[in-house]
PDB file of C-alpha atoms in Angstrom:
ATOM      1  CA  MET A 511      -9.262 121.422  87.487  1.00 50.00           C
ATOM      2  CA  ASN A 512      -7.687 118.941  85.101  1.00 54.00           C
ATOM      3  CA  ILE A 513      -9.602 115.838  84.004  1.00 53.00           C
ATOM      4  CA  LYS A 514      -7.741 113.148  86.246  1.00 50.00           C
ATOM      5  CA  LYS A 515      -8.341 115.196  89.234  1.00 50.00           C
ATOM      6  CA  HIS A 516     -12.150 115.687  88.590  1.00 43.00           C
ATOM      7  CA  VAL A 517     -12.255 112.215  88.093  1.00 44.00           C
ATOM      8  CA  ARG A 518     -10.246 111.087  91.614  1.00 54.00           C
ATOM      9  CA  ILE A 519     -12.880 113.750  93.149  1.00 52.00           C
ATOM     10  CA  SER A 520     -15.897 112.324  91.282  1.00 55.00           C
ATOM     11  CA  GLY A 521     -14.866 108.519  92.332  1.00 57.00           C
ATOM     12  CA  ARG A 522     -14.436 109.648  95.777  1.00 65.00           C
ATOM     13  CA  ARG A 523     -17.585 111.317  96.106  1.00 60.00           C
ATOM     14  CA  ALA A 524     -19.094 108.229  94.582  1.00 58.00           C
ATOM     15  CA  LEU A 525     -17.737 106.029  96.978  1.00 58.00           C
ATOM     16  CA  LEU A 526     -18.741 108.426 100.091  1.00 56.00           C
ATOM     17  CA  ASN A 527     -22.153 108.132  98.883  1.00 53.00           C
ATOM     18  CA  TYR A 528     -22.298 104.660  98.358  1.00 52.00           C
ATOM     19  CA  LEU A 529     -20.994 104.054 102.035  1.00 59.00           C
ATOM     20  CA  LEU A 530     -23.314 106.684 103.285  1.00 54.00           C
ATOM     21  CA  GLY A 531     -26.121 104.916 101.606  1.00 50.00           C
ATOM     22  CA  CYS A 532     -25.082 101.625 103.230  1.00 55.00           C
ATOM     23  CA  GLY A 533     -24.632 102.716 106.537  1.00 54.00           C
ATOM     24  CA  LEU A 534     -28.246 104.861 106.265  1.00 54.00           C
ATOM     25  CA  PHE A 535     -29.697 101.516 105.032  1.00 55.00           C
ATOM     26  CA  LEU A 536     -28.080  99.376 108.275  1.00 65.00           C
ATOM     27  CA  ILE A 537     -29.216 102.119 110.501  1.00 63.00           C
ATOM     28  CA  LEU A 538     -32.784 101.922 109.025  1.00 60.00           C
ATOM     29  CA  LEU A 539     -32.500  98.229 109.280  1.00 63.00           C
ATOM     30  CA  LEU A 540     -31.698  97.883 113.003  1.00 67.00           C
ATOM     31  CA  LEU A 541     -34.562 100.298 113.692  1.00 63.00           C
ATOM     32  CA  ILE A 542     -37.269  98.421 111.907  1.00 77.00           C
ATOM     33  CA  PRO A 543     -39.071  96.126 114.442  1.00 76.00           C
ATOM     34  CA  LEU A 544     -39.636  92.554 114.895  1.00 84.00           C
ATOM     35  CA  ASP A 545     -42.166  91.311 116.913  1.00 80.00           C
ATOM     36  CA  ASN A 546     -41.161  89.488 120.235  1.00 79.00           C
ATOM     37  CA  PRO A 547     -42.092  86.974 120.351  1.00 84.00           C
ATOM     38  CA  LEU A 548     -42.485  86.654 116.339  1.00 88.00           C
ATOM     39  CA  PHE A 549     -45.422  84.554 116.634  1.00 88.00           C
ATOM     40  CA  PRO A 550     -48.443  84.529 119.105  1.00 83.00           C
ATOM     41  CA  GLU A 551     -47.928  81.444 120.890  1.00 84.00           C
ATOM     42  CA  ASN A 552     -51.664  80.457 120.910  1.00 90.00           C
ATOM     43  CA  TYR A 553     -50.781  76.681 120.275  1.00 93.00           C
ATOM     44  CA  GLY A 554     -52.949  73.604 121.163  1.00 94.00           C
ATOM     45  CA  THR A 555     -51.788  71.101 123.452  1.00 92.00           C
ATOM     46  CA  VAL A 556     -50.054  68.021 122.185  1.00 91.00           C
ATOM     47  CA  ILE A 557     -49.889  65.165 124.956  1.00 91.00           C
ATOM     48  CA  ARG A 558     -47.384  62.765 124.291  1.00 89.00           C
ATOM     49  CA  ASP A 559     -46.093  59.388 126.017  1.00 87.00           C
ATOM     50  CA  THR A 560     -42.641  58.954 127.277  1.00 86.00           C
ATOM     51  CA  ASP A 561     -41.145  57.622 123.895  1.00 86.00           C
ATOM     52  CA  GLY A 562     -42.657  61.128 122.445  1.00 83.00           C
ATOM     53  CA  LYS A 563     -45.725  59.052 120.610  1.00 86.00           C
ATOM     54  CA  MET A 564     -48.945  61.392 120.092  1.00 87.00           C
ATOM     55  CA  LEU A 565     -51.466  60.539 122.697  1.00 90.00           C
ATOM     56  CA  ARG A 566     -53.681  63.061 122.164  1.00 93.00           C
ATOM     57  CA  VAL A 567     -54.036  66.716 120.744  1.00 94.00           C
ATOM     58  CA  TYR A 568     -56.157  69.620 121.953  1.00 94.00           C
ATOM     59  CA  LEU A 569     -57.583  72.453 119.824  1.00 94.00           C
ATOM     60  CA  ASN A 570     -56.108  76.106 120.735  1.00 94.00           C
ATOM     61  CA  GLU A 571     -58.106  78.971 122.058  1.00 93.00           C
ATOM     62  CA  GLU A 572     -59.318  79.867 118.498  1.00 94.00           C
ATOM     63  CA  GLN A 573     -60.507  76.354 117.918  1.00 96.00           C
ATOM     64  CA  GLN A 574     -57.434  75.798 115.535  1.00 95.00           C
ATOM     65  CA  TRP A 575     -55.352  72.467 114.953  1.00 95.00           C
ATOM     66  CA  TYR A 576     -52.220  74.422 115.648  1.00 95.00           C
ATOM     67  CA  LEU A 577     -49.290  72.311 116.932  1.00 91.00           C
ATOM     68  CA  PRO A 578     -46.174  74.194 118.512  1.00 86.00           C
ATOM     69  CA  PRO A 579     -42.753  73.738 116.594  1.00 82.00           C
ATOM     70  CA  GLU A 580     -40.302  70.968 117.589  1.00 78.00           C
ATOM     71  CA  GLU A 581     -37.291  72.666 118.532  1.00 76.00           C
ATOM     72  CA  GLY A 582     -34.336  71.135 116.246  1.00 78.00           C
ATOM     73  CA  VAL A 583     -36.626  69.156 114.241  1.00 84.00           C
ATOM     74  CA  PRO A 584     -35.704  69.798 110.474  1.00 92.00           C
ATOM     75  CA  VAL A 585     -38.377  70.458 108.116  1.00 96.00           C
ATOM     76  CA  PRO A 586     -38.870  67.123 105.815  1.00 96.00           C
ATOM     77  CA  GLN A 587     -36.386  67.285 102.950  1.00 97.00           C
ATOM     78  CA  LYS A 588     -39.228  66.429 100.368  1.00 98.00           C
ATOM     79  CA  LEU A 589     -41.403  69.192 101.625  1.00 98.00           C
ATOM     80  CA  ALA A 590     -38.594  71.967 102.027  1.00 98.00           C
ATOM     81  CA  ILE A 591     -37.723  71.062  98.211  1.00 98.00           C
ATOM     82  CA  ALA A 592     -41.490  71.194  97.032  1.00 98.00           C
ATOM     83  CA  ILE A 593     -42.135  74.793  98.904  1.00 98.00           C
ATOM     84  CA  THR A 594     -38.899  76.134  97.536  1.00 97.00           C
ATOM     85  CA  CYS A 595     -39.686  74.968  93.928  1.00 97.00           C
ATOM     86  CA  PHE A 596     -43.462  76.469  94.113  1.00 96.00           C
ATOM     87  CA  GLU A 597     -42.841  79.632  96.037  1.00 94.00           C
ATOM     88  CA  ASP A 598     -39.243  80.885  95.926  1.00 94.00           C
ATOM     89  CA  ARG A 599     -36.537  78.979  93.889  1.00 94.00           C
ATOM     90  CA  PHE A 600     -34.173  81.320  95.045  1.00 94.00           C
ATOM     91  CA  PHE A 601     -34.717  80.747  98.859  1.00 95.00           C
ATOM     92  CA  TYR A 602     -31.178  79.580  99.718  1.00 95.00           C
ATOM     93  CA  ALA A 603     -29.434  82.243  97.499  1.00 92.00           C
ATOM     94  CA  HIS A 604     -31.383  85.709  98.092  1.00 92.00           C
ATOM     95  CA  PRO A 605     -31.064  87.790 101.229  1.00 91.00           C
ATOM     96  CA  GLY A 606     -34.774  87.827 102.065  1.00 91.00           C
ATOM     97  CA  VAL A 607     -35.605  89.716  99.035  1.00 89.00           C
ATOM     98  CA  ASN A 608     -35.409  88.764  95.411  1.00 87.00           C
ATOM     99  CA  ILE A 609     -34.230  92.146  94.173  1.00 85.00           C
ATOM    100  CA  PRO A 610     -34.570  91.007  90.474  1.00 81.00           C
ATOM    101  CA  ALA A 611     -38.126  89.886  91.054  1.00 79.00           C
ATOM    102  CA  VAL A 612     -39.317  92.991  92.952  1.00 75.00           C
ATOM    103  CA  LEU A 613     -37.972  95.402  90.048  1.00 78.00           C
ATOM    104  CA  ARG A 614     -39.852  92.977  87.558  1.00 79.00           C
ATOM    105  CA  ALA A 615     -42.986  93.015  89.480  1.00 67.00           C
ATOM    106  CA  LEU A 616     -42.819  96.601  90.106  1.00 68.00           C
ATOM    107  CA  SER A 617     -42.370  97.135  86.344  1.00 68.00           C
ATOM    108  CA  GLN A 618     -45.285  95.042  85.316  1.00 66.00           C
ATOM    109  CA  ASN A 619     -47.402  96.338  87.873  1.00 59.00           C
ATOM    110  CA  LEU A 620     -46.601 100.063  86.975  1.00 60.00           C
ATOM    111  CA  LEU A 621     -47.410  99.165  83.090  1.00 61.00           C
ATOM    112  CA  SER A 622     -50.748  97.488  83.753  1.00 56.00           C
ATOM    113  CA  GLY A 623     -51.763 100.086  86.254  1.00 53.00           C
ATOM    114  CA  ARG A 624     -52.658  97.208  88.985  1.00 51.00           C
ATOM    115  CA  THR A 625     -51.179  94.302  90.734  1.00 50.00           C
ATOM    116  CA  THR A 626     -50.528  91.523  88.309  1.00 44.00           C
ATOM    117  CA  SER A 627     -47.270  90.344  89.413  1.00 47.00           C
ATOM    118  CA  GLY A 628     -45.626  89.605  92.963  1.00 58.00           C
ATOM    119  CA  ALA A 629     -42.466  88.900  94.342  1.00 73.00           C
ATOM    120  CA  SER A 630     -42.643  87.686  97.829  1.00 86.00           C
ATOM    121  CA  THR A 631     -39.938  85.449  99.261  1.00 94.00           C
ATOM    122  CA  ILE A 632     -40.692  82.980 101.729  1.00 96.00           C
ATOM    123  CA  SER A 633     -39.243  85.338 104.250  1.00 96.00           C
ATOM    124  CA  MET A 634     -41.479  88.078 103.412  1.00 94.00           C
ATOM    125  CA  GLN A 635     -44.370  85.614 103.609  1.00 94.00           C
ATOM    126  CA  VAL A 636     -43.175  84.697 107.200  1.00 96.00           C
ATOM    127  CA  VAL A 637     -43.278  88.305 108.342  1.00 93.00           C
ATOM    128  CA  ARG A 638     -46.645  88.664 106.759  1.00 92.00           C
ATOM    129  CA  LEU A 639     -47.695  85.363 108.896  1.00 93.00           C
ATOM    130  CA  MET A 640     -46.365  87.031 112.085  1.00 89.00           C
ATOM    131  CA  ARG A 641     -49.043  89.938 111.774  1.00 80.00           C
ATOM    132  CA  PRO A 642     -51.008  90.110 108.770  1.00 71.00           C
ATOM    133  CA  LYS A 643     -51.380  93.768 107.436  1.00 68.00           C
ATOM    134  CA  GLU A 644     -53.375  95.587 104.984  1.00 65.00           C
ATOM    135  CA  ARG A 645     -51.958  95.073 101.560  1.00 63.00           C
ATOM    136  CA  ILE A 646     -50.752  98.914 100.954  1.00 61.00           C
ATOM    137  CA  MET A 647     -47.306 100.363  99.894  1.00 66.00           C
ATOM    138  CA  GLU A 648     -46.307 101.359 103.301  1.00 72.00           C
ATOM    139  CA  ASN A 649     -46.699  97.659 104.669  1.00 75.00           C
ATOM    140  CA  LYS A 650     -45.256  96.057 101.684  1.00 80.00           C
ATOM    141  CA  LEU A 651     -41.818  98.441 102.264  1.00 82.00           C
ATOM    142  CA  LEU A 652     -42.079  97.343 105.759  1.00 85.00           C
ATOM    143  CA  GLU A 653     -42.521  93.896 104.944  1.00 87.00           C
ATOM    144  CA  LEU A 654     -39.435  93.910 102.831  1.00 86.00           C
ATOM    145  CA  PHE A 655     -37.073  95.645 105.455  1.00 87.00           C
ATOM    146  CA  GLN A 656     -38.559  93.219 108.134  1.00 91.00           C
ATOM    147  CA  ALA A 657     -37.617  89.942 105.694  1.00 92.00           C
ATOM    148  CA  LEU A 658     -34.029  91.412 105.399  1.00 92.00           C
ATOM    149  CA  LYS A 659     -33.737  91.668 109.208  1.00 91.00           C
ATOM    150  CA  LEU A 660     -35.258  88.190 109.903  1.00 93.00           C
ATOM    151  CA  GLU A 661     -32.454  87.072 107.590  1.00 93.00           C
ATOM    152  CA  LEU A 662     -29.774  88.606 109.421  1.00 90.00           C
ATOM    153  CA  LEU A 663     -31.096  87.023 112.585  1.00 91.00           C
ATOM    154  CA  PHE A 664     -32.000  83.537 111.641  1.00 93.00           C
ATOM    155  CA  SER A 665     -30.800  80.742 109.583  1.00 95.00           C
ATOM    156  CA  LYS A 666     -32.808  79.794 106.323  1.00 96.00           C
ATOM    157  CA  GLU A 667     -33.483  76.561 108.111  1.00 95.00           C
ATOM    158  CA  ASP A 668     -35.019  78.440 111.083  1.00 94.00           C
ATOM    159  CA  ILE A 669     -37.019  80.657 108.644  1.00 96.00           C
ATOM    160  CA  MET A 670     -38.038  77.578 106.480  1.00 97.00           C
ATOM    161  CA  ARG A 671     -39.504  75.970 109.920  1.00 95.00           C
ATOM    162  CA  MET A 672     -41.215  79.036 110.756  1.00 94.00           C
ATOM    163  CA  TYR A 673     -43.112  79.268 107.550  1.00 97.00           C
ATOM    164  CA  VAL A 674     -44.369  75.502 107.363  1.00 97.00           C
ATOM    165  CA  THR A 675     -45.250  75.632 111.243  1.00 95.00           C
ATOM    166  CA  ASN A 676     -47.269  78.758 111.006  1.00 95.00           C
ATOM    167  CA  ALA A 677     -48.817  78.529 107.309  1.00 96.00           C
ATOM    168  CA  PRO A 678     -52.521  78.325 106.771  1.00 95.00           C
ATOM    169  CA  TYR A 679     -53.459  74.861 105.271  1.00 95.00           C
ATOM    170  CA  GLY A 680     -57.210  75.240 104.807  1.00 91.00           C
ATOM    171  CA  GLY A 681     -59.765  75.376 107.338  1.00 90.00           C
ATOM    172  CA  ASN A 682     -58.797  75.331 111.119  1.00 93.00           C
ATOM    173  CA  ILE A 683     -55.390  73.632 109.937  1.00 95.00           C
ATOM    174  CA  ILE A 684     -52.477  75.574 110.854  1.00 96.00           C
ATOM    175  CA  GLY A 685     -48.829  74.441 110.334  1.00 96.00           C
ATOM    176  CA  TYR A 686     -47.229  71.106 108.400  1.00 96.00           C
ATOM    177  CA  GLN A 687     -47.446  68.987 111.441  1.00 94.00           C
ATOM    178  CA  SER A 688     -51.242  69.493 111.675  1.00 94.00           C
ATOM    179  CA  ALA A 689     -51.849  69.442 107.919  1.00 95.00           C
ATOM    180  CA  SER A 690     -50.005  66.031 107.640  1.00 95.00           C
ATOM    181  CA  GLN A 691     -51.802  64.321 110.392  1.00 93.00           C
ATOM    182  CA  ARG A 692     -55.051  65.886 109.124  1.00 94.00           C
ATOM    183  CA  TYR A 693     -54.886  65.109 105.884  1.00 95.00           C
ATOM    184  CA  PHE A 694     -52.981  61.831 105.535  1.00 95.00           C
ATOM    185  CA  GLY A 695     -52.868  60.550 109.325  1.00 92.00           C
ATOM    186  CA  LYS A 696     -49.033  60.182 109.113  1.00 92.00           C
ATOM    187  CA  ASP A 697     -45.899  61.979 110.276  1.00 91.00           C
ATOM    188  CA  PRO A 698     -44.455  64.783 108.263  1.00 94.00           C
ATOM    189  CA  ASN A 699     -41.075  62.517 107.686  1.00 94.00           C
ATOM    190  CA  GLU A 700     -43.489  60.126 106.093  1.00 96.00           C
ATOM    191  CA  LEU A 701     -44.943  61.966 103.197  1.00 97.00           C
ATOM    192  CA  SER A 702     -44.465  61.191  99.664  1.00 98.00           C
ATOM    193  CA  TRP A 703     -43.776  63.459  96.766  1.00 98.00           C
ATOM    194  CA  GLY A 704     -47.408  64.066  96.027  1.00 98.00           C
ATOM    195  CA  GLU A 705     -48.438  64.808  99.418  1.00 98.00           C
ATOM    196  CA  ALA A 706     -45.432  67.011  99.777  1.00 98.00           C
ATOM    197  CA  ALA A 707     -46.578  68.846  96.617  1.00 98.00           C
ATOM    198  CA  MET A 708     -49.773  69.065  98.020  1.00 97.00           C
ATOM    199  CA  LEU A 709     -48.952  70.782 101.122  1.00 97.00           C
ATOM    200  CA  ALA A 710     -46.633  73.103  99.173  1.00 98.00           C
ATOM    201  CA  VAL A 711     -49.260  74.728  97.281  1.00 97.00           C
ATOM    202  CA  LEU A 712     -51.977  74.724 100.087  1.00 95.00           C
ATOM    203  CA  PRO A 713     -50.878  77.893 101.739  1.00 94.00           C
ATOM    204  CA  ASN A 714     -51.043  79.894  98.691  1.00 89.00           C
ATOM    205  CA  SER A 715     -54.724  80.219  98.723  1.00 87.00           C
ATOM    206  CA  PRO A 716     -55.934  77.812 101.426  1.00 85.00           C
ATOM    207  CA  ALA A 717     -59.553  79.600 101.671  1.00 81.00           C
ATOM    208  CA  ILE A 718     -59.936  78.968  97.669  1.00 84.00           C
ATOM    209  CA  VAL A 719     -58.275  75.842  97.011  1.00 84.00           C
ATOM    210  CA  SER A 720     -58.582  73.385  99.569  1.00 85.00           C
ATOM    211  CA  PRO A 721     -59.293  69.812  99.563  1.00 88.00           C
ATOM    212  CA  ASP A 722     -62.918  70.347 100.670  1.00 85.00           C
ATOM    213  CA  LEU A 723     -63.639  73.432  98.406  1.00 86.00           C
ATOM    214  CA  ASP A 724     -61.872  72.844  95.284  1.00 90.00           C
ATOM    215  CA  PRO A 725     -59.987  69.691  95.194  1.00 91.00           C
ATOM    216  CA  LEU A 726     -59.943  69.596  91.203  1.00 93.00           C
ATOM    217  CA  ARG A 727     -57.918  72.874  91.137  1.00 94.00           C
ATOM    218  CA  LEU A 728     -55.886  71.666  93.920  1.00 95.00           C
ATOM    219  CA  LEU A 729     -55.197  68.761  91.709  1.00 96.00           C
ATOM    220  CA  GLU A 730     -54.000  70.650  89.074  1.00 96.00           C
ATOM    221  CA  LYS A 731     -51.838  73.030  91.064  1.00 96.00           C
ATOM    222  CA  ARG A 732     -50.318  69.957  92.604  1.00 97.00           C
ATOM    223  CA  ASP A 733     -49.379  68.265  89.268  1.00 98.00           C
ATOM    224  CA  ARG A 734     -48.049  71.434  87.918  1.00 98.00           C
ATOM    225  CA  LEU A 735     -45.761  71.639  91.016  1.00 98.00           C
ATOM    226  CA  LEU A 736     -45.072  67.740  90.161  1.00 98.00           C
ATOM    227  CA  GLU A 737     -43.971  68.524  86.651  1.00 98.00           C
ATOM    228  CA  GLN A 738     -41.615  71.258  87.580  1.00 97.00           C
ATOM    229  CA  LEU A 739     -39.847  69.092  90.233  1.00 98.00           C
ATOM    230  CA  MET A 740     -39.498  66.469  87.088  1.00 97.00           C
ATOM    231  CA  GLU A 741     -38.227  69.245  84.949  1.00 97.00           C
ATOM    232  CA  ALA A 742     -35.759  70.390  87.635  1.00 96.00           C
ATOM    233  CA  GLU A 743     -34.639  66.825  87.572  1.00 96.00           C
ATOM    234  CA  ILE A 744     -35.618  66.518  91.575  1.00 97.00           C
ATOM    235  CA  ILE A 745     -37.731  63.266  90.597  1.00 97.00           C
ATOM    236  CA  ASP A 746     -37.900  61.254  87.656  1.00 97.00           C
ATOM    237  CA  GLN A 747     -40.653  59.870  85.365  1.00 97.00           C
ATOM    238  CA  LYS A 748     -41.825  57.029  87.307  1.00 97.00           C
ATOM    239  CA  THR A 749     -41.803  58.919  90.588  1.00 98.00           C
ATOM    240  CA  LEU A 750     -43.678  61.872  88.830  1.00 98.00           C
ATOM    241  CA  GLU A 751     -46.225  59.111  87.477  1.00 98.00           C
ATOM    242  CA  LEU A 752     -46.808  57.491  90.841  1.00 97.00           C
ATOM    243  CA  ALA A 753     -47.089  60.862  92.487  1.00 97.00           C
ATOM    244  CA  LYS A 754     -49.906  62.140  89.984  1.00 97.00           C
ATOM    245  CA  GLY A 755     -51.792  59.140  90.592  1.00 96.00           C
ATOM    246  CA  GLU A 756     -52.309  59.653  94.084  1.00 95.00           C
ATOM    247  CA  SER A 757     -55.527  61.120  94.738  1.00 92.00           C
ATOM    248  CA  ILE A 758     -56.207  64.389  96.779  1.00 90.00           C
ATOM    249  CA  ALA A 759     -57.014  63.751 100.312  1.00 87.00           C
ATOM    250  CA  THR A 760     -60.676  65.117 100.864  1.00 78.00           C
ATOM    251  CA  GLY A 761     -61.524  64.328 104.359  1.00 74.00           C
ATOM    252  CA  SER A 762     -60.076  65.256 107.792  1.00 83.00           C
ATOM    253  CA  ILE A 763     -58.583  62.449 109.394  1.00 90.00           C
ATOM    254  CA  PRO A 764     -58.696  62.743 113.399  1.00 90.00           C
ATOM    255  CA  PHE A 765     -55.578  62.959 115.356  1.00 89.00           C
ATOM    256  CA  PRO A 766     -54.823  59.932 117.661  1.00 88.00           C
ATOM    257  CA  VAL A 767     -56.879  59.409 120.740  1.00 90.00           C
ATOM    258  CA  ILE A 768     -54.849  57.044 122.995  1.00 90.00           C
ATOM    259  CA  ALA A 769     -55.277  56.678 126.786  1.00 88.00           C
ATOM    260  CA  PRO A 770     -57.704  59.636 126.704  1.00 86.00           C
ATOM    261  CA  GLN A 771     -58.704  59.782 130.400  1.00 90.00           C
ATOM    262  CA  LEU A 772     -54.931  60.099 131.274  1.00 88.00           C
ATOM    263  CA  ALA A 773     -54.384  62.618 128.481  1.00 88.00           C
ATOM    264  CA  ASP A 774     -57.313  64.785 129.868  1.00 89.00           C
ATOM    265  CA  ARG A 775     -55.994  64.725 133.242  1.00 89.00           C
ATOM    266  CA  LEU A 776     -52.525  66.196 131.966  1.00 86.00           C
ATOM    267  CA  HIS A 777     -54.025  68.624 129.898  1.00 86.00           C
ATOM    268  CA  ALA A 778     -56.143  69.757 132.811  1.00 84.00           C
ATOM    269  CA  TYR A 779     -53.231  69.458 135.192  1.00 77.00           C
ATOM    270  CA  PRO A 780     -50.256  70.115 133.034  1.00 76.00           C
ATOM    271  CA  ASN A 781     -47.948  69.978 136.391  1.00 67.00           C
ATOM    272  CA  THR A 782     -49.101  66.622 137.595  1.00 61.00           C
ATOM    273  CA  GLY A 783     -47.534  64.337 134.719  1.00 55.00           C
TER     274      GLY A 783
END
């Protein structure tokens, strides 16, 4: 066999192997399940007036402040930017898995003999929030494929909304809407850069770093993120100084209670309103 013919055959085999590999990958991706619904719909109840103003909020069955998502309402820009800067800088570029980060984390973990680095994307964290699983290799691989499938089925905006709606924010607070109300007493669209940065870092370790458990550590993490935002030229020096001057919210601000008797009746008999 001459060299040119051998090269042509080798090239065809390589292409065939590549196509077979892609086909097997797609089949595996199609077979990987996603929960339906994606999240347990155990939300609390929100009573609003005809203008959409919040009258009263009720805990869910697990005694959590967990508000249902508002369909079509975009995640506030400041919060989305702060989250991607802190959690996943390449969120809008990767297909659900950051391959270079995965390879880097794998090599670092193999060299150290233990888990010293992670490569979790926001999409992978959404999968983890759906059904928390034991952190073993099999589940991590499943999580990786489910994140890829999630990206095939939903837009980046939808995935970001899933993340902020279902992420833990300390104590019994689930989701950015509850967190914004409980910590700052305001709608998420009104968050300052300092407040958005605090909410961006909280889900990373809410059981350890939260306003009531370790406010100083939370302050340090928030300020580091604010500095990263300035380094990325997202905010300027003056905005940085103003944001770092904001104190960490340490108490839980109650939800509004307006027309409580009417709200209680609508909550007890939802079809009578």
